[in-house]
Short mmCIF file of C-alpha atoms in Angstrom, two decimals:
data_model
loop_
_atom_site.label_atom_id
_atom_site.label_comp_id
_atom_site.label_asym_id
_atom_site.label_seq_id
_atom_site.Cartn_x
_atom_site.Cartn_y
_atom_site.Cartn_z
CA MET A 1 142.90 102.05 89.29
CA ASP A 2 140.98 98.89 88.52
CA ILE A 3 142.49 95.84 86.89
CA ILE A 4 141.60 95.38 83.20
CA ALA A 5 141.95 92.12 81.37
CA LEU A 6 141.59 92.07 77.56
CA ASP A 7 141.59 89.35 74.95
CA VAL A 8 144.12 89.64 72.19
CA ARG A 9 142.86 88.10 68.93
CA LEU A 10 144.49 87.48 65.60
CA ASP A 11 142.35 87.14 62.46
CA GLY A 12 142.44 83.52 61.28
CA PHE A 13 142.53 81.97 64.74
CA ASP A 14 139.19 80.96 66.35
CA ASN A 15 140.16 81.78 69.89
CA PRO A 16 142.16 84.54 71.61
CA ILE A 17 145.83 84.05 71.23
CA GLY A 18 146.63 85.68 74.61
CA ASN A 19 145.67 88.37 77.14
CA LEU A 20 146.73 91.85 77.96
CA VAL A 21 146.32 92.89 81.59
CA ARG A 22 146.57 96.25 83.34
CA ASP A 23 147.24 96.00 87.05
CA GLU A 24 146.21 98.46 89.90
CA ALA A 25 149.37 100.47 89.35
CA GLY A 26 148.74 100.83 85.58
CA ALA A 27 151.47 98.45 84.52
CA LEU A 28 150.82 96.18 81.49
CA ALA A 29 151.53 92.48 81.03
CA PHE A 30 150.96 90.23 78.03
CA ALA A 31 150.93 86.47 77.89
CA TYR A 32 150.23 84.00 75.12
CA SER A 33 147.61 81.39 75.89
CA SER A 34 148.93 77.87 76.37
CA THR A 35 146.40 76.58 73.77
CA TYR A 36 147.78 79.05 71.23
CA LEU A 37 151.38 78.11 71.93
CA GLU A 38 150.51 74.48 71.15
CA THR A 39 148.99 75.40 67.78
CA PRO A 40 151.22 74.26 64.97
CA ASP A 41 150.78 77.37 62.87
CA ALA A 42 151.08 79.82 65.74
CA ILE A 43 153.05 83.02 64.88
CA PRO A 44 154.33 85.69 67.23
CA LEU A 45 152.68 89.01 67.51
CA SER A 46 156.04 90.62 67.16
CA LEU A 47 159.76 90.04 67.05
CA SER A 48 159.75 91.86 70.36
CA LEU A 49 157.23 89.32 71.77
CA PRO A 50 158.50 85.91 70.72
CA LEU A 51 156.35 82.76 71.44
CA GLU A 52 157.17 82.08 75.11
CA GLU A 53 155.26 80.74 78.07
CA GLU A 54 156.37 83.45 80.45
CA ALA A 55 154.41 86.70 80.52
CA TYR A 56 155.92 89.90 79.15
CA GLU A 57 156.01 92.65 81.63
CA ASP A 58 155.34 96.38 81.04
CA ASN A 59 158.67 97.33 79.50
CA ASP A 60 158.23 94.70 76.77
CA ALA A 61 154.46 94.77 76.35
CA ARG A 62 153.80 98.52 76.42
CA PRO A 63 155.69 99.60 73.23
CA PHE A 64 154.02 97.07 71.00
CA PHE A 65 150.43 97.71 72.19
CA ASP A 66 150.99 101.50 72.31
CA ASN A 67 151.88 101.28 68.62
CA LEU A 68 148.40 99.97 67.89
CA LEU A 69 146.84 103.29 68.85
CA GLN A 70 146.54 106.07 66.29
CA GLU A 71 149.10 108.81 66.00
CA ARG A 72 146.42 111.37 65.14
CA ASP A 73 145.09 113.03 68.26
CA GLY A 74 141.43 113.49 67.24
CA PRO A 75 140.02 109.94 67.67
CA LEU A 76 142.12 109.33 70.77
CA GLN A 77 141.10 112.60 72.37
CA LYS A 78 137.37 111.80 72.05
CA VAL A 79 137.91 108.65 74.22
CA LEU A 80 140.30 110.48 76.62
CA ASP A 81 137.75 113.17 77.13
CA ARG A 82 134.71 110.92 77.35
CA GLU A 83 136.20 108.28 79.68
CA GLY A 84 138.61 110.50 81.68
CA LEU A 85 141.60 108.35 80.78
CA ALA A 86 145.29 109.30 80.61
CA ARG A 87 147.19 108.88 77.38
CA SER A 88 149.52 106.54 79.14
CA ASP A 89 146.61 104.10 79.88
CA VAL A 90 147.12 101.96 76.85
CA ALA A 91 144.93 99.16 78.10
CA GLY A 92 142.14 101.57 79.02
CA LEU A 93 142.25 103.06 75.54
CA LEU A 94 142.31 99.68 73.82
CA PHE A 95 139.30 98.63 75.82
CA TYR A 96 137.36 101.19 73.74
CA LEU A 97 139.44 101.27 70.61
CA GLY A 98 140.98 97.80 70.33
CA ARG A 99 138.51 96.29 67.96
CA ASP A 100 139.76 98.71 65.28
CA CYS A 101 143.52 98.07 65.65
CA PRO A 102 145.41 98.20 62.34
CA GLY A 103 146.04 94.91 60.58
CA ALA A 104 144.93 91.47 61.67
CA LEU A 105 145.04 92.18 65.40
CA SER A 106 142.26 93.18 67.74
CA VAL A 107 142.21 93.81 71.49
CA LEU A 108 138.79 93.30 73.06
CA PRO A 109 137.07 93.10 76.44
CA LEU A 110 137.46 89.64 77.99
CA GLY A 111 135.09 87.13 76.45
CA SER A 112 134.09 89.25 73.48
CA PRO A 113 133.44 87.51 70.09
CA ALA A 114 135.88 87.97 67.29
CA ALA A 115 135.75 91.47 65.81
CA LYS A 116 137.74 90.62 62.63
CA VAL A 117 136.81 87.86 60.29
CA PRO A 118 137.25 87.18 56.50
CA GLY A 119 135.13 89.23 54.20
CA ASN A 120 132.68 87.98 51.57
CA PHE A 121 132.45 90.45 48.70
CA LYS A 122 128.78 89.60 48.13
CA THR A 123 127.39 89.79 51.58
CA ASP A 124 129.78 91.80 53.84
CA TYR A 125 130.07 95.10 52.11
CA ARG A 126 127.90 98.03 50.99
CA ARG A 127 128.62 99.99 47.86
CA LEU A 128 129.44 103.66 47.96
CA ASP A 129 128.06 105.79 45.12
CA GLU A 130 130.03 108.57 43.52
CA ALA A 131 128.36 111.28 45.49
CA GLN A 132 129.25 109.55 48.79
CA LEU A 133 132.88 109.12 47.69
CA ILE A 134 133.21 112.75 46.75
CA LYS A 135 131.72 113.76 50.08
CA ILE A 136 134.20 111.65 52.00
CA VAL A 137 137.21 112.80 50.02
CA HIS A 138 136.24 116.50 50.37
CA SER A 139 135.70 116.11 54.09
CA LEU A 140 139.12 114.60 54.53
CA HIS A 141 140.65 117.34 52.28
CA ARG A 142 139.15 120.01 54.47
CA ARG A 143 140.07 118.09 57.68
CA GLN A 144 136.43 117.89 58.65
CA ARG A 145 134.62 114.95 60.28
CA LEU A 146 133.44 112.21 57.95
CA PRO A 147 129.82 112.30 56.82
CA ASP A 148 127.49 110.94 59.48
CA GLU A 149 126.62 107.82 57.41
CA THR A 150 130.20 106.92 56.88
CA GLU A 151 131.97 104.25 58.94
CA ASP A 152 135.78 104.11 59.06
CA PRO A 153 136.26 100.50 60.02
CA SER A 154 140.04 100.71 60.36
CA PRO A 155 141.44 103.94 61.86
CA LEU A 156 144.84 104.33 60.43
CA ALA A 157 148.16 105.47 61.90
CA GLY A 158 149.92 108.55 60.58
CA VAL A 159 149.30 112.18 60.35
CA GLN A 160 147.76 112.38 56.85
CA SER A 161 144.05 112.23 56.32
CA LYS A 162 143.10 108.80 55.08
CA ILE A 163 140.37 106.23 55.16
CA ALA A 164 140.31 102.50 54.63
CA LEU A 165 137.79 101.26 52.04
CA THR A 166 137.23 98.16 49.87
CA ILE A 167 137.31 97.89 46.10
CA LEU A 168 134.90 95.22 44.90
CA PRO A 169 135.75 92.85 41.98
CA ASP A 170 133.80 95.12 39.61
CA GLY A 171 135.90 98.17 40.55
CA THR A 172 133.37 99.92 42.64
CA PHE A 173 134.14 101.25 46.17
CA ALA A 174 132.49 99.83 49.26
CA GLU A 175 132.80 99.78 53.03
CA PRO A 176 132.34 96.79 55.33
CA LEU A 177 128.90 96.54 56.83
CA PRO A 178 128.82 97.72 60.39
CA GLY A 179 129.64 94.92 62.74
CA SER A 180 130.71 92.53 59.93
CA GLY A 181 134.33 92.49 60.90
CA ALA A 182 135.26 92.26 57.18
CA PRO A 183 138.60 93.63 56.07
CA THR A 184 139.21 96.65 53.82
CA THR A 185 141.35 96.26 50.74
CA HIS A 186 142.55 99.79 49.96
CA ILE A 187 143.65 102.96 51.63
CA VAL A 188 142.59 106.37 50.33
CA LYS A 189 145.01 109.14 51.28
CA VAL A 190 143.73 112.69 50.78
CA PRO A 191 146.03 115.79 50.88
CA ASP A 192 145.11 118.93 52.86
CA ARG A 193 144.66 122.30 51.03
CA ALA A 194 148.30 123.27 51.43
CA HIS A 195 149.64 120.16 49.69
CA PRO A 196 147.29 119.44 46.76
CA ASN A 197 150.10 117.79 44.76
CA ASP A 198 151.14 115.20 47.36
CA PRO A 199 149.20 112.31 45.76
CA ASP A 200 150.92 112.86 42.43
CA LEU A 201 154.36 113.14 44.13
CA GLU A 202 153.83 109.99 46.17
CA LEU A 203 152.57 108.07 43.18
CA GLU A 204 155.68 109.08 41.23
CA ALA A 205 157.90 107.98 44.10
CA LEU A 206 156.10 104.67 44.27
CA ARG A 207 156.34 104.30 40.48
CA LEU A 208 160.07 104.93 40.64
CA SER A 209 160.44 102.35 43.44
CA ALA A 210 158.58 99.76 41.41
CA THR A 211 160.55 100.57 38.24
CA LEU A 212 163.80 100.07 40.07
CA GLY A 213 162.68 96.58 41.07
CA PHE A 214 161.66 97.17 44.73
CA GLU A 215 158.54 95.27 45.77
CA THR A 216 156.20 98.25 46.15
CA ALA A 217 152.63 98.90 47.22
CA GLU A 218 150.35 99.31 44.19
CA ALA A 219 148.75 102.75 43.87
CA THR A 220 146.91 105.08 41.61
CA VAL A 221 145.73 108.68 41.74
CA ARG A 222 142.05 109.58 41.12
CA ASP A 223 140.38 112.98 40.92
CA PHE A 224 137.24 113.53 43.02
CA GLU A 225 135.71 116.72 41.61
CA GLY A 226 138.87 118.82 41.96
CA VAL A 227 140.50 116.90 44.85
CA SER A 228 143.14 114.30 43.98
CA ALA A 229 143.59 111.28 46.22
CA LEU A 230 146.05 108.44 46.26
CA ILE A 231 144.43 104.98 46.33
CA ILE A 232 146.79 102.30 47.67
CA ARG A 233 146.21 98.55 47.58
CA ARG A 234 146.84 97.05 51.01
CA PHE A 235 149.80 94.63 51.06
CA ASP A 236 148.50 92.98 54.17
CA ARG A 237 145.40 91.57 52.52
CA SER A 238 144.90 88.39 50.37
CA LEU A 239 142.16 86.15 49.08
CA ASP A 240 141.56 82.70 50.53
CA GLN A 241 140.42 79.63 48.57
CA ASP A 242 136.78 80.76 48.93
CA ASN A 243 137.61 84.14 47.40
CA ARG A 244 137.11 85.90 50.75
CA VAL A 245 139.31 88.81 51.83
CA ILE A 246 141.65 87.87 54.70
CA ARG A 247 144.16 89.80 56.68
CA ILE A 248 147.92 89.02 56.83
CA HIS A 249 149.55 89.77 60.18
CA GLN A 250 152.11 92.52 59.88
CA GLU A 251 154.04 94.87 62.25
CA ASP A 252 156.13 97.91 61.63
CA PHE A 253 159.80 98.11 62.60
CA ALA A 254 158.95 100.22 65.68
CA GLN A 255 156.82 97.32 67.01
CA ALA A 256 159.42 94.74 66.02
CA LEU A 257 162.04 96.66 67.96
CA GLY A 258 159.88 97.32 71.02
CA LEU A 259 160.01 101.09 70.37
CA PRO A 260 157.01 103.39 71.13
CA PRO A 261 155.89 105.76 68.29
CA SER A 262 157.77 108.64 69.84
CA LEU A 263 161.05 106.90 69.04
CA LYS A 264 160.34 106.19 65.34
CA TYR A 265 163.25 108.50 64.33
CA GLU A 266 166.79 107.61 65.50
CA ARG A 267 167.35 111.20 66.70
CA ASN A 268 164.64 110.80 69.33
CA GLY A 269 166.13 107.63 70.88
CA THR A 270 168.88 106.79 73.27
CA VAL A 271 172.06 104.81 72.68
CA ASP A 272 170.52 101.55 73.71
CA ARG A 273 166.99 102.15 72.46
CA ARG A 274 166.71 103.68 69.07
CA PHE A 275 165.97 103.16 65.33
CA ASP A 276 169.51 102.93 64.09
CA ALA A 277 171.42 100.75 61.67
CA GLU A 278 172.31 98.17 64.36
CA ALA A 279 168.62 97.89 65.36
CA ILE A 280 167.59 97.56 61.70
CA ASN A 281 170.21 94.79 61.35
CA SER A 282 168.61 92.86 64.19
CA VAL A 283 165.23 93.01 62.42
CA LEU A 284 166.54 91.95 59.07
CA ASN A 285 168.50 89.01 60.67
CA ALA A 286 165.14 87.64 61.86
CA THR A 287 163.68 87.36 58.29
CA ASN A 288 163.66 84.38 56.03
CA ASP A 289 166.64 85.58 53.87
CA PRO A 290 168.68 88.11 55.83
CA ALA A 291 171.38 88.59 53.21
CA ALA A 292 168.89 89.42 50.44
CA GLU A 293 166.81 91.69 52.75
CA LYS A 294 169.97 93.56 53.77
CA GLN A 295 171.01 94.26 50.22
CA THR A 296 167.46 95.39 49.41
CA PHE A 297 167.47 97.66 52.45
CA ILE A 298 170.76 99.20 51.51
CA ALA A 299 169.45 99.87 48.01
CA ALA A 300 166.32 101.31 49.46
CA THR A 301 168.36 103.69 51.60
CA LEU A 302 170.25 104.88 48.57
CA PHE A 303 166.90 105.29 46.74
CA ASP A 304 165.48 107.38 49.58
CA LEU A 305 168.62 109.52 49.74
CA MET A 306 168.47 110.19 45.98
CA THR A 307 164.75 110.78 45.86
CA GLY A 308 164.72 113.12 48.86
CA ASN A 309 162.61 110.95 51.13
CA VAL A 310 163.87 111.67 54.68
CA ASP A 311 160.74 110.34 56.34
CA ALA A 312 161.57 106.63 56.08
CA HIS A 313 161.18 106.19 59.84
CA ALA A 314 160.53 102.97 61.80
CA LYS A 315 156.80 102.95 61.08
CA ASN A 316 157.35 103.27 57.40
CA PHE A 317 159.01 99.84 57.21
CA ALA A 318 157.10 96.64 58.02
CA LEU A 319 157.29 92.89 58.34
CA LEU A 320 154.79 90.42 57.03
CA TYR A 321 154.21 87.14 58.88
CA GLU A 322 153.49 84.41 56.38
CA PRO A 323 151.52 81.17 57.09
CA GLY A 324 153.83 78.66 58.71
CA GLY A 325 155.90 81.32 60.51
CA GLY A 326 157.95 82.86 57.73
CA VAL A 327 158.90 86.54 58.08
CA ARG A 328 159.81 88.93 55.26
CA VAL A 329 160.06 92.63 54.83
CA ALA A 330 156.84 94.17 53.42
CA PRO A 331 156.59 96.07 50.11
CA ARG A 332 157.70 99.71 50.24
CA TYR A 333 155.01 102.18 51.07
CA ASP A 334 154.64 105.83 52.28
CA LEU A 335 157.31 107.12 49.93
CA MET A 336 157.41 110.87 49.57
CA PRO A 337 160.08 113.38 48.36
CA THR A 338 159.76 115.31 51.58
CA ARG A 339 162.81 117.55 50.71
CA LEU A 340 160.61 119.31 48.19
CA ASP A 341 158.76 120.86 51.14
CA PRO A 342 160.84 123.63 52.66
CA ASP A 343 158.89 123.45 55.87
CA LEU A 344 160.05 119.89 56.58
CA THR A 345 163.33 118.82 58.05
CA ASP A 346 166.34 117.68 56.12
CA LEU A 347 167.47 115.36 58.98
CA LEU A 348 167.67 111.68 58.03
CA PRO A 349 165.41 109.21 59.86
CA TYR A 350 168.36 107.09 60.69
CA ALA A 351 172.05 108.10 60.57
CA ILE A 352 174.42 106.96 57.85
CA GLY A 353 177.53 106.48 60.01
CA GLU A 354 177.90 109.79 61.76
CA ALA A 355 175.96 111.71 59.08
CA THR A 356 172.51 112.97 59.91
CA LYS A 357 172.01 114.83 56.60
CA LEU A 358 172.69 113.91 53.04
CA THR A 359 175.22 116.73 52.73
CA GLU A 360 177.31 115.21 55.56
CA ILE A 361 177.72 111.66 54.16
CA THR A 362 181.23 110.45 53.33
CA GLU A 363 182.65 107.14 52.12
CA GLU A 364 183.65 106.34 55.71
CA ASP A 365 180.09 107.15 57.01
CA PHE A 366 178.68 104.65 54.45
CA SER A 367 181.20 102.03 55.45
CA VAL A 368 180.22 102.50 59.18
CA PHE A 369 176.56 102.18 58.14
CA LEU A 370 177.31 98.92 56.26
CA ARG A 371 179.29 97.42 59.16
CA ALA A 372 176.38 98.15 61.46
CA LEU A 373 174.31 96.09 58.97
CA GLY A 374 176.75 93.17 59.35
CA ILE A 375 178.72 93.97 56.08
CA VAL A 376 182.27 93.82 57.44
CA SER A 377 184.28 92.78 54.40
CA GLU A 378 185.90 95.89 52.75
CA ARG A 379 185.48 94.16 49.37
CA ALA A 380 181.85 93.65 49.98
CA GLN A 381 181.47 97.21 51.23
CA ARG A 382 183.17 98.54 48.05
CA ARG A 383 180.92 96.35 45.88
CA LEU A 384 177.80 97.67 47.54
CA ARG A 385 178.99 101.28 47.62
CA LEU A 386 180.06 101.38 44.02
CA GLY A 387 177.74 98.79 42.47
CA LEU A 388 174.48 99.56 44.26
CA THR A 389 175.01 103.34 44.16
CA GLY A 390 175.73 103.13 40.40
CA GLN A 391 172.81 100.93 39.76
CA VAL A 392 170.28 102.92 41.71
CA SER A 393 171.50 106.25 40.39
CA GLY A 394 171.70 104.98 36.83
CA SER A 395 168.15 103.70 36.89
CA LEU A 396 166.90 106.95 38.31
CA ILE A 397 168.73 108.96 35.73
CA GLY A 398 167.04 106.98 33.04
CA GLU A 399 163.66 108.25 34.40
CA LEU A 400 164.50 111.93 34.57
CA ARG A 401 163.47 112.96 31.08
CA ARG A 402 160.16 111.12 31.37
CA MET A 403 159.65 113.01 34.66
CA ASP A 404 160.42 116.29 33.03
CA ARG A 405 157.79 115.63 30.29
CA SER A 406 155.10 114.50 32.78
CA GLY A 407 155.13 117.59 35.01
CA MET A 408 157.63 116.21 37.56
CA LYS A 409 160.55 118.40 36.61
CA ARG A 410 160.96 119.85 40.11
CA PHE A 411 161.10 116.32 41.56
CA ALA A 412 163.51 115.29 38.82
CA ASP A 413 165.75 118.26 39.60
CA LEU A 414 165.78 117.20 43.30
CA ILE A 415 166.87 113.71 42.29
CA GLY A 416 169.53 115.15 39.98
CA HIS A 417 170.86 117.28 42.79
CA ASN A 418 170.93 114.42 45.30
CA ILE A 419 172.60 112.00 42.87
CA ASP A 420 175.31 114.65 42.27
CA GLU A 421 175.75 115.04 46.04
CA LEU A 422 176.06 111.36 46.78
CA LEU A 423 178.23 110.38 43.75
CA THR A 424 180.60 113.23 44.60
CA ALA A 425 180.82 112.10 48.21
CA PHE A 426 181.66 108.59 47.07
CA GLY A 427 184.24 109.79 44.56
CA LEU A 428 182.24 108.60 41.58
CA PRO A 429 181.99 110.44 38.28
CA VAL A 430 178.84 112.52 37.83
CA PRO A 431 177.11 111.62 34.48
CA ASP A 432 176.53 114.36 31.88
CA GLN A 433 172.76 113.85 32.18
CA ILE A 434 173.06 115.27 35.72
CA ARG A 435 175.51 118.07 35.01
CA GLU A 436 173.41 119.39 32.16
CA ARG A 437 170.29 119.84 34.26
CA ASP A 438 169.34 123.51 34.63
CA ALA A 439 167.99 123.55 38.21
CA TYR A 440 169.40 122.20 41.44
CA LEU A 441 169.00 122.52 45.10
CA ASP A 442 172.19 124.15 46.30
CA ARG A 443 174.11 122.52 49.12
CA GLY A 444 172.45 124.88 51.60
CA GLY A 445 169.00 123.67 50.66
CA GLY A 446 167.74 126.58 48.55
CA TRP A 447 166.70 126.49 44.95
CA LEU A 448 169.18 127.65 42.27
CA LEU A 449 167.36 128.20 38.97
CA GLY A 450 169.26 128.16 35.69
CA SER A 451 168.60 130.56 32.86
#
């Protein structure tokens, strides 16, 4: 196996910030450049790769860079087949795919010019007409290849069909000109034929999240000749003083923890290497305001439990790196009431104490969860358990009638059932608005329909 040396670039910096190297045995190493380390506004690639002079060896470097590759097999498989590479050859794959890494990062053959630069709305994008948009959306809906004339400049992680595009100031859709390196501004998520209502369900979950006060990705649903798609504004984009689109460096919690994509659920990890409450606590402790971030995360956990989102895994939480080195948790995104789909698991993405399902949670489990997040005072635990649970459930209850009227009754019934489950587990009274609902998920997971 030959040695491969790659430049690692971060949008906003003129020169490579470091190098990724694969040796003859296939092991990876990453090192920041000395010039970058001396830059006053240097930021780390990851919490798992702090700014240090020493090189990071394979065990530290591999998880972060592996997370830059897509989870969908299709695009990867083309390179694997064409180049005869193994899936474990992260550097070899990034040699061909690294210019299109998600976010502000790119990994390029040594000496290559920057692949990602700010985008000028007037010169760096080409408009897409309605016919082109419809063709793209319908291709994604049918899980077919994109139209030949369509470039996807930012292959996205995850298993859903999606494409990154730009919305220009006048509201029209566009894509970056080939080779421009300009950022996209929005993600278009398209359901498959078996899940046509997913965009509306995810939009409702995002709307509930924003209504309850969580910083949440902005989204809307649009119909493209019979196929609905969710259009999400990217939270890792901004405008500079010249009104150019720029990228903001971000990483998901898997990268921050040095976990490969295969360990994004706690149940897939090991005792010392997994996405659990203690690991989450270590990430939140590295943010600008750990106390506030922890309270928000606990509230978000309660929100997910009540709304039936059991897919809040390590790649569905992210950190944003602000200019000057500040780190904060990104807005909420990828929210879906997965418990409405009987084909999906009811296992939680991370355990609450010893509980791996909503139906198993007890007061003691929640206390164990809070202690793992650094909340050791019994008084503080009680305040969070009673106060936050009451606050989140009360706010959601206030939305149920609106959901009933807007075609979301099945989702509202799921929320009602889950609130009942959690309040009962915590020894809290169940409000009449919940008891009076005429449909619930029974405690075994099946629907019970009232008369």
